[in-house]
Amino acid sequence: MEKSQKIGIFDSGIGGITVLNEILKILPKEDYIYFSDSKNNPYGDKNDSEIIKICEDIVKILINKNCKAIVIACNTASAKAADFLRNKYRNIPFIAIEPAYKKVHDNAYQEETLVMATKGTIESEKFKLLYHTYDNKKTQLLSCIGLADLIERDEKEKIREYLRENLKKYQGKIKNVVLGCTHYPIIQDEIKHVLGENVDFFNGAPNLAIHLKEVLKEKDLLAENKGSIEFIDSQNLGIKKERFFELLNKD
Ligand code: DGL
């Protein structure tokens, strides 16, 4: 089989771009295949076996394209399917993301904290373990049902309305905000607008990028290629492709 130099990366839609952007900062010369699964979007409310099935189908496609490593650029999919995929496909490294709650523990333990994530992530065994291990006793957990979907559809006014309705009660009371879904960094400014200008954001993507580089190095898989990015959408939606390239390299 031809040796591929590409890194596969997937999410339920374009949210994983916030992960790819962090990866590109430290691995700009790798080649990438980004898989946006708009056919099954959103993942947030699906049960474990549905998520596992969906992720396995995507992984098969990426493996068929000879990817050398696969990044699960979705907190929900990482929480529910990473263990299964690692066990079943032992020859390929999977790099998963998790809400940056440990970062809060290590850097801002004393501060009032809000974890925003999908229902699936918040209710997952993986997240429960993370939360109980690093609990700073000043943390509120918020399942943001439907928010990733609004971001996916770029419904700007509805996003502002959603945030006003769901975050208002935390206004001025929160210092740390954990962005526990890869879609949320896209609306960081809007979140700040409701919660207050002095909030600090915690995002798992920069650590994932560092970890990916370490894994590739350890397995002797680091490459200097063209830095190409192939975009695939499971519904072949042109609009997704446009949005993806619009958000690429945008901080
Ligand atoms: N972006 C995904 C995450 O990080 C999932 C969003 C969704 O499809 O519900 O959890």
PDB file of N, CA and C in Angstrom, residues 86-169:
ATOM      1  N   ARG A  86      -9.513   3.264  19.153  1.00  0.00           N
ATOM      2  CA  ARG A  86      -8.119   2.901  19.487  1.00  0.00           C
ATOM      3  C   ARG A  86      -7.978   1.383  19.645  1.00  0.00           C
ATOM      4  N   ASN A  87      -8.988   0.775  20.253  1.00  0.00           N
ATOM      5  CA  ASN A  87      -8.942  -0.681  20.439  1.00  0.00           C
ATOM      6  C   ASN A  87      -9.063  -1.432  19.137  1.00  0.00           C
ATOM      7  N   LYS A  88      -9.918  -0.931  18.261  1.00  0.00           N
ATOM      8  CA  LYS A  88     -10.203  -1.667  17.028  1.00  0.00           C
ATOM      9  C   LYS A  88      -9.156  -1.412  15.938  1.00  0.00           C
ATOM     10  N   TYR A  89      -8.656  -0.194  15.847  1.00  0.00           N
ATOM     11  CA  TYR A  89      -7.698   0.144  14.770  1.00  0.00           C
ATOM     12  C   TYR A  89      -6.351   0.456  15.412  1.00  0.00           C
ATOM     13  N   ARG A  90      -5.649  -0.581  15.775  1.00  0.00           N
ATOM     14  CA  ARG A  90      -4.441  -0.404  16.579  1.00  0.00           C
ATOM     15  C   ARG A  90      -3.241   0.119  15.798  1.00  0.00           C
ATOM     16  N   ASN A  91      -3.326   0.069  14.473  1.00  0.00           N
ATOM     17  CA  ASN A  91      -2.162   0.500  13.689  1.00  0.00           C
ATOM     18  C   ASN A  91      -2.135   1.990  13.397  1.00  0.00           C
ATOM     19  N   ILE A  92      -3.180   2.669  13.792  1.00  0.00           N
ATOM     20  CA  ILE A  92      -3.222   4.102  13.464  1.00  0.00           C
ATOM     21  C   ILE A  92      -3.404   4.920  14.742  1.00  0.00           C
ATOM     22  N   PRO A  93      -2.595   5.958  14.925  1.00  0.00           N
ATOM     23  CA  PRO A  93      -2.801   6.763  16.138  1.00  0.00           C
ATOM     24  C   PRO A  93      -4.033   7.662  16.028  1.00  0.00           C
ATOM     25  N   PHE A  94      -4.832   7.685  17.102  1.00  0.00           N
ATOM     26  CA  PHE A  94      -5.987   8.588  17.195  1.00  0.00           C
ATOM     27  C   PHE A  94      -5.649   9.667  18.213  1.00  0.00           C
ATOM     28  N   ILE A  95      -5.841  10.905  17.818  1.00  0.00           N
ATOM     29  CA  ILE A  95      -5.565  12.008  18.740  1.00  0.00           C
ATOM     30  C   ILE A  95      -6.912  12.647  19.068  1.00  0.00           C
ATOM     31  N   ALA A  96      -7.284  12.584  20.350  1.00  0.00           N
ATOM     32  CA  ALA A  96      -8.632  13.031  20.739  1.00  0.00           C
ATOM     33  C   ALA A  96      -8.551  14.345  21.523  1.00  0.00           C
ATOM     34  N   ILE A  97      -9.707  15.007  21.606  1.00  0.00           N
ATOM     35  CA  ILE A  97      -9.757  16.281  22.347  1.00  0.00           C
ATOM     36  C   ILE A  97     -10.641  16.102  23.584  1.00  0.00           C
ATOM     37  N   GLU A  98     -10.386  16.904  24.602  1.00  0.00           N
ATOM     38  CA  GLU A  98     -11.288  16.922  25.763  1.00  0.00           C
ATOM     39  C   GLU A  98     -11.403  18.363  26.256  1.00  0.00           C
ATOM     40  N   PRO A  99     -12.502  18.694  26.943  1.00  0.00           N
ATOM     41  CA  PRO A  99     -12.630  20.058  27.467  1.00  0.00           C
ATOM     42  C   PRO A  99     -11.419  20.388  28.357  1.00  0.00           C
ATOM     43  N   ALA A 100     -10.912  21.615  28.237  1.00  0.00           N
ATOM     44  CA  ALA A 100      -9.648  21.979  28.908  1.00  0.00           C
ATOM     45  C   ALA A 100      -9.859  22.260  30.399  1.00  0.00           C
ATOM     46  N   TYR A 101     -10.463  21.324  31.087  1.00  0.00           N
ATOM     47  CA  TYR A 101     -10.766  21.537  32.504  1.00  0.00           C
ATOM     48  C   TYR A 101      -9.533  21.358  33.387  1.00  0.00           C
ATOM     49  N   LYS A 102      -8.619  20.512  32.949  1.00  0.00           N
ATOM     50  CA  LYS A 102      -7.376  20.347  33.717  1.00  0.00           C
ATOM     51  C   LYS A 102      -6.558  21.651  33.685  1.00  0.00           C
ATOM     52  N   LYS A 103      -6.647  22.336  32.546  1.00  0.00           N
ATOM     53  CA  LYS A 103      -5.938  23.616  32.401  1.00  0.00           C
ATOM     54  C   LYS A 103      -6.435  24.630  33.440  1.00  0.00           C
ATOM     55  N   VAL A 104      -7.741  24.586  33.719  1.00  0.00           N
ATOM     56  CA  VAL A 104      -8.309  25.448  34.759  1.00  0.00           C
ATOM     57  C   VAL A 104      -7.700  25.062  36.103  1.00  0.00           C
ATOM     58  N   HIS A 105      -7.677  23.780  36.368  1.00  0.00           N
ATOM     59  CA  HIS A 105      -7.106  23.270  37.625  1.00  0.00           C
ATOM     60  C   HIS A 105      -5.665  23.738  37.783  1.00  0.00           C
ATOM     61  N   ASP A 106      -4.886  23.663  36.698  1.00  0.00           N
ATOM     62  CA  ASP A 106      -3.461  23.987  36.776  1.00  0.00           C
ATOM     63  C   ASP A 106      -3.175  25.485  36.798  1.00  0.00           C
ATOM     64  N   ASN A 107      -4.065  26.280  36.193  1.00  0.00           N
ATOM     65  CA  ASN A 107      -3.738  27.703  36.025  1.00  0.00           C
ATOM     66  C   ASN A 107      -4.662  28.696  36.712  1.00  0.00           C
ATOM     67  N   ALA A 108      -5.899  28.302  36.983  1.00  0.00           N
ATOM     68  CA  ALA A 108      -6.835  29.304  37.506  1.00  0.00           C
ATOM     69  C   ALA A 108      -7.822  28.645  38.466  1.00  0.00           C
ATOM     70  N   TYR A 109      -7.287  27.828  39.343  1.00  0.00           N
ATOM     71  CA  TYR A 109      -8.065  26.974  40.225  1.00  0.00           C
ATOM     72  C   TYR A 109      -9.056  27.754  41.097  1.00  0.00           C
ATOM     73  N   GLN A 110      -8.646  28.958  41.489  1.00  0.00           N
ATOM     74  CA  GLN A 110      -9.465  29.715  42.458  1.00  0.00           C
ATOM     75  C   GLN A 110     -10.687  30.378  41.845  1.00  0.00           C
ATOM     76  N   GLU A 111     -10.754  30.402  40.536  1.00  0.00           N
ATOM     77  CA  GLU A 111     -11.772  31.246  39.894  1.00  0.00           C
ATOM     78  C   GLU A 111     -13.075  30.494  39.592  1.00  0.00           C
ATOM     79  N   GLU A 112     -14.160  31.255  39.604  1.00  0.00           N
ATOM     80  CA  GLU A 112     -15.468  30.704  39.219  1.00  0.00           C
ATOM     81  C   GLU A 112     -15.398  30.253  37.766  1.00  0.00           C
ATOM     82  N   THR A 113     -15.909  29.053  37.522  1.00  0.00           N
ATOM     83  CA  THR A 113     -15.712  28.437  36.198  1.00  0.00           C
ATOM     84  C   THR A 113     -17.034  27.965  35.598  1.00  0.00           C
ATOM     85  N   LEU A 114     -17.145  28.155  34.283  1.00  0.00           N
ATOM     86  CA  LEU A 114     -18.301  27.634  33.560  1.00  0.00           C
ATOM     87  C   LEU A 114     -17.794  26.718  32.444  1.00  0.00           C
ATOM     88  N   VAL A 115     -18.274  25.466  32.452  1.00  0.00           N
ATOM     89  CA  VAL A 115     -17.916  24.547  31.365  1.00  0.00           C
ATOM     90  C   VAL A 115     -19.088  24.492  30.397  1.00  0.00           C
ATOM     91  N   MET A 116     -18.842  24.914  29.159  1.00  0.00           N
ATOM     92  CA  MET A 116     -19.874  24.830  28.117  1.00  0.00           C
ATOM     93  C   MET A 116     -19.521  23.665  27.196  1.00  0.00           C
ATOM     94  N   ALA A 117     -20.473  22.769  26.973  1.00  0.00           N
ATOM     95  CA  ALA A 117     -20.224  21.622  26.092  1.00  0.00           C
ATOM     96  C   ALA A 117     -21.561  21.069  25.618  1.00  0.00           C
ATOM     97  N   THR A 118     -21.502  20.072  24.745  1.00  0.00           N
ATOM     98  CA  THR A 118     -22.757  19.440  24.316  1.00  0.00           C
ATOM     99  C   THR A 118     -23.287  18.569  25.463  1.00  0.00           C
ATOM    100  N   LYS A 119     -24.556  18.209  25.353  1.00  0.00           N
ATOM    101  CA  LYS A 119     -25.161  17.319  26.346  1.00  0.00           C
ATOM    102  C   LYS A 119     -24.382  16.004  26.372  1.00  0.00           C
ATOM    103  N   GLY A 120     -24.040  15.512  25.183  1.00  0.00           N
ATOM    104  CA  GLY A 120     -23.317  14.241  25.069  1.00  0.00           C
ATOM    105  C   GLY A 120     -21.997  14.270  25.808  1.00  0.00           C
ATOM    106  N   THR A 121     -21.267  15.371  25.696  1.00  0.00           N
ATOM    107  CA  THR A 121     -19.975  15.476  26.381  1.00  0.00           C
ATOM    108  C   THR A 121     -20.173  15.556  27.892  1.00  0.00           C
ATOM    109  N   ILE A 122     -21.053  16.457  28.320  1.00  0.00           N
ATOM    110  CA  ILE A 122     -21.270  16.653  29.765  1.00  0.00           C
ATOM    111  C   ILE A 122     -21.713  15.353  30.442  1.00  0.00           C
ATOM    112  N   GLU A 123     -22.556  14.573  29.752  1.00  0.00           N
ATOM    113  CA  GLU A 123     -23.088  13.352  30.378  1.00  0.00           C
ATOM    114  C   GLU A 123     -22.193  12.133  30.179  1.00  0.00           C
ATOM    115  N   SER A 124     -21.086  12.293  29.447  1.00  0.00           N
ATOM    116  CA  SER A 124     -20.225  11.131  29.163  1.00  0.00           C
ATOM    117  C   SER A 124     -19.413  10.713  30.393  1.00  0.00           C
ATOM    118  N   GLU A 125     -19.093   9.425  30.449  1.00  0.00           N
ATOM    119  CA  GLU A 125     -18.266   8.902  31.547  1.00  0.00           C
ATOM    120  C   GLU A 125     -16.892   9.576  31.538  1.00  0.00           C
ATOM    121  N   LYS A 126     -16.346   9.793  30.335  1.00  0.00           N
ATOM    122  CA  LYS A 126     -15.029  10.424  30.181  1.00  0.00           C
ATOM    123  C   LYS A 126     -15.001  11.791  30.842  1.00  0.00           C
ATOM    124  N   PHE A 127     -16.040  12.598  30.544  1.00  0.00           N
ATOM    125  CA  PHE A 127     -16.052  13.939  31.117  1.00  0.00           C
ATOM    126  C   PHE A 127     -16.282  13.897  32.625  1.00  0.00           C
ATOM    127  N   LYS A 128     -17.156  12.992  33.069  1.00  0.00           N
ATOM    128  CA  LYS A 128     -17.426  12.893  34.518  1.00  0.00           C
ATOM    129  C   LYS A 128     -16.131  12.628  35.277  1.00  0.00           C
ATOM    130  N   LEU A 129     -15.311  11.751  34.716  1.00  0.00           N
ATOM    131  CA  LEU A 129     -14.038  11.415  35.355  1.00  0.00           C
ATOM    132  C   LEU A 129     -13.113  12.644  35.409  1.00  0.00           C
ATOM    133  N   LEU A 130     -13.035  13.340  34.282  1.00  0.00           N
ATOM    134  CA  LEU A 130     -12.197  14.554  34.209  1.00  0.00           C
ATOM    135  C   LEU A 130     -12.676  15.585  35.240  1.00  0.00           C
ATOM    136  N   TYR A 131     -13.981  15.783  35.276  1.00  0.00           N
ATOM    137  CA  TYR A 131     -14.575  16.772  36.173  1.00  0.00           C
ATOM    138  C   TYR A 131     -14.311  16.422  37.644  1.00  0.00           C
ATOM    139  N   HIS A 132     -14.525  15.158  37.997  1.00  0.00           N
ATOM    140  CA  HIS A 132     -14.325  14.779  39.406  1.00  0.00           C
ATOM    141  C   HIS A 132     -12.842  14.781  39.791  1.00  0.00           C
ATOM    142  N   THR A 133     -11.979  14.541  38.834  1.00  0.00           N
ATOM    143  CA  THR A 133     -10.545  14.552  39.140  1.00  0.00           C
ATOM    144  C   THR A 133     -10.038  15.981  39.396  1.00  0.00           C
ATOM    145  N   TYR A 134     -10.568  16.942  38.641  1.00  0.00           N
ATOM    146  CA  TYR A 134     -10.016  18.309  38.718  1.00  0.00           C
ATOM    147  C   TYR A 134     -10.998  19.341  39.272  1.00  0.00           C
ATOM    148  N   ASP A 135     -12.064  18.877  39.889  1.00  0.00           N
ATOM    149  CA  ASP A 135     -13.113  19.763  40.390  1.00  0.00           C
ATOM    150  C   ASP A 135     -12.562  20.857  41.308  1.00  0.00           C
ATOM    151  N   ASN A 136     -12.809  22.110  40.948  1.00  0.00           N
ATOM    152  CA  ASN A 136     -12.333  23.205  41.822  1.00  0.00           C
ATOM    153  C   ASN A 136     -13.433  23.707  42.759  1.00  0.00           C
ATOM    154  N   LYS A 137     -14.568  23.007  42.779  1.00  0.00           N
ATOM    155  CA  LYS A 137     -15.714  23.307  43.669  1.00  0.00           C
ATOM    156  C   LYS A 137     -16.330  24.673  43.380  1.00  0.00           C
ATOM    157  N   LYS A 138     -15.954  25.238  42.261  1.00  0.00           N
ATOM    158  CA  LYS A 138     -16.540  26.528  41.871  1.00  0.00           C
ATOM    159  C   LYS A 138     -16.939  26.451  40.408  1.00  0.00           C
ATOM    160  N   THR A 139     -17.421  25.280  40.016  1.00  0.00           N
ATOM    161  CA  THR A 139     -17.672  25.059  38.595  1.00  0.00           C
ATOM    162  C   THR A 139     -19.137  24.762  38.313  1.00  0.00           C
ATOM    163  N   GLN A 140     -19.647  25.384  37.262  1.00  0.00           N
ATOM    164  CA  GLN A 140     -20.996  25.077  36.797  1.00  0.00           C
ATOM    165  C   GLN A 140     -20.882  24.418  35.432  1.00  0.00           C
ATOM    166  N   LEU A 141     -21.705  23.400  35.220  1.00  0.00           N
ATOM    167  CA  LEU A 141     -21.672  22.683  33.940  1.00  0.00           C
ATOM    168  C   LEU A 141     -22.904  23.058  33.125  1.00  0.00           C
ATOM    169  N   LEU A 142     -22.692  23.443  31.891  1.00  0.00           N
ATOM    170  CA  LEU A 142     -23.813  23.858  31.054  1.00  0.00           C
ATOM    171  C   LEU A 142     -23.864  23.050  29.755  1.00  0.00           C
ATOM    172  N   SER A 143     -24.901  22.218  29.624  1.00  0.00           N
ATOM    173  CA  SER A 143     -25.146  21.495  28.367  1.00  0.00           C
ATOM    174  C   SER A 143     -25.786  22.482  27.404  1.00  0.00           C
ATOM    175  N   CYS A 144     -25.092  22.815  26.361  1.00  0.00           N
ATOM    176  CA  CYS A 144     -25.620  23.835  25.436  1.00  0.00           C
ATOM    177  C   CYS A 144     -26.350  23.155  24.280  1.00  0.00           C
ATOM    178  N   ILE A 145     -27.529  22.647  24.586  1.00  0.00           N
ATOM    179  CA  ILE A 145     -28.289  21.902  23.565  1.00  0.00           C
ATOM    180  C   ILE A 145     -28.644  22.833  22.404  1.00  0.00           C
ATOM    181  N   GLY A 146     -28.284  22.407  21.215  1.00  0.00           N
ATOM    182  CA  GLY A 146     -28.650  23.174  20.010  1.00  0.00           C
ATOM    183  C   GLY A 146     -27.668  24.259  19.609  1.00  0.00           C
ATOM    184  N   LEU A 147     -26.715  24.618  20.477  1.00  0.00           N
ATOM    185  CA  LEU A 147     -25.830  25.744  20.155  1.00  0.00           C
ATOM    186  C   LEU A 147     -24.879  25.420  18.988  1.00  0.00           C
ATOM    187  N   ALA A 148     -24.287  24.225  19.012  1.00  0.00           N
ATOM    188  CA  ALA A 148     -23.358  23.868  17.929  1.00  0.00           C
ATOM    189  C   ALA A 148     -24.078  23.886  16.576  1.00  0.00           C
ATOM    190  N   ASP A 149     -25.330  23.472  16.615  1.00  0.00           N
ATOM    191  CA  ASP A 149     -26.127  23.440  15.391  1.00  0.00           C
ATOM    192  C   ASP A 149     -26.331  24.858  14.828  1.00  0.00           C
ATOM    193  N   LEU A 150     -26.607  25.809  15.713  1.00  0.00           N
ATOM    194  CA  LEU A 150     -26.783  27.203  15.260  1.00  0.00           C
ATOM    195  C   LEU A 150     -25.480  27.741  14.664  1.00  0.00           C
ATOM    196  N   ILE A 151     -24.356  27.371  15.291  1.00  0.00           N
ATOM    197  CA  ILE A 151     -23.045  27.827  14.796  1.00  0.00           C
ATOM    198  C   ILE A 151     -22.778  27.192  13.430  1.00  0.00           C
ATOM    199  N   GLU A 152     -23.120  25.913  13.341  1.00  0.00           N
ATOM    200  CA  GLU A 152     -22.933  25.183  12.085  1.00  0.00           C
ATOM    201  C   GLU A 152     -23.701  25.873  10.955  1.00  0.00           C
ATOM    202  N   ARG A 153     -24.902  26.362  11.293  1.00  0.00           N
ATOM    203  CA  ARG A 153     -25.732  26.989  10.257  1.00  0.00           C
ATOM    204  C   ARG A 153     -25.495  28.496  10.153  1.00  0.00           C
ATOM    205  N   ASP A 154     -24.541  28.985  10.948  1.00  0.00           N
ATOM    206  CA  ASP A 154     -24.161  30.404  10.923  1.00  0.00           C
ATOM    207  C   ASP A 154     -25.363  31.335  11.164  1.00  0.00           C
ATOM    208  N   GLU A 155     -26.207  30.940  12.108  1.00  0.00           N
ATOM    209  CA  GLU A 155     -27.419  31.720  12.423  1.00  0.00           C
ATOM    210  C   GLU A 155     -27.059  32.805  13.441  1.00  0.00           C
ATOM    211  N   LYS A 156     -26.457  33.872  12.963  1.00  0.00           N
ATOM    212  CA  LYS A 156     -25.872  34.866  13.870  1.00  0.00           C
ATOM    213  C   LYS A 156     -26.854  35.432  14.897  1.00  0.00           C
ATOM    214  N   GLU A 157     -28.024  35.857  14.428  1.00  0.00           N
ATOM    215  CA  GLU A 157     -28.975  36.482  15.346  1.00  0.00           C
ATOM    216  C   GLU A 157     -29.472  35.470  16.380  1.00  0.00           C
ATOM    217  N   LYS A 158     -29.738  34.235  15.918  1.00  0.00           N
ATOM    218  CA  LYS A 158     -30.217  33.194  16.844  1.00  0.00           C
ATOM    219  C   LYS A 158     -29.134  32.825  17.865  1.00  0.00           C
ATOM    220  N   ILE A 159     -27.885  32.896  17.448  1.00  0.00           N
ATOM    221  CA  ILE A 159     -26.786  32.601  18.380  1.00  0.00           C
ATOM    222  C   ILE A 159     -26.771  33.653  19.491  1.00  0.00           C
ATOM    223  N   ARG A 160     -26.890  34.918  19.093  1.00  0.00           N
ATOM    224  CA  ARG A 160     -26.889  35.996  20.097  1.00  0.00           C
ATOM    225  C   ARG A 160     -28.063  35.827  21.063  1.00  0.00           C
ATOM    226  N   GLU A 161     -29.206  35.490  20.513  1.00  0.00           N
ATOM    227  CA  GLU A 161     -30.407  35.288  21.334  1.00  0.00           C
ATOM    228  C   GLU A 161     -30.211  34.101  22.299  1.00  0.00           C
ATOM    229  N   TYR A 162     -29.649  33.021  21.772  1.00  0.00           N
ATOM    230  CA  TYR A 162     -29.395  31.805  22.579  1.00  0.00           C
ATOM    231  C   TYR A 162     -28.480  32.146  23.752  1.00  0.00           C
ATOM    232  N   LEU A 163     -27.413  32.891  23.436  1.00  0.00           N
ATOM    233  CA  LEU A 163     -26.434  33.219  24.483  1.00  0.00           C
ATOM    234  C   LEU A 163     -27.044  34.146  25.524  1.00  0.00           C
ATOM    235  N   ARG A 164     -27.822  35.110  25.049  1.00  0.00           N
ATOM    236  CA  ARG A 164     -28.485  36.024  26.002  1.00  0.00           C
ATOM    237  C   ARG A 164     -29.383  35.226  26.943  1.00  0.00           C
ATOM    238  N   GLU A 165     -30.156  34.322  26.393  1.00  0.00           N
ATOM    239  CA  GLU A 165     -31.095  33.532  27.206  1.00  0.00           C
ATOM    240  C   GLU A 165     -30.409  32.569  28.175  1.00  0.00           C
ATOM    241  N   ASN A 166     -29.354  31.924  27.695  1.00  0.00           N
ATOM    242  CA  ASN A 166     -28.757  30.839  28.491  1.00  0.00           C
ATOM    243  C   ASN A 166     -27.576  31.258  29.354  1.00  0.00           C
ATOM    244  N   LEU A 167     -26.947  32.389  29.028  1.00  0.00           N
ATOM    245  CA  LEU A 167     -25.760  32.788  29.798  1.00  0.00           C
ATOM    246  C   LEU A 167     -26.005  33.974  30.720  1.00  0.00           C
ATOM    247  N   LYS A 168     -27.167  34.602  30.550  1.00  0.00           N
ATOM    248  CA  LYS A 168     -27.434  35.833  31.290  1.00  0.00           C
ATOM    249  C   LYS A 168     -27.225  35.655  32.803  1.00  0.00           C
ATOM    250  N   LYS A 169     -27.677  34.518  33.318  1.00  0.00           N
ATOM    251  CA  LYS A 169     -27.603  34.307  34.778  1.00  0.00           C
ATOM    252  C   LYS A 169     -26.155  34.210  35.288  1.00  0.00           C
TER     253      LYS A 169
END
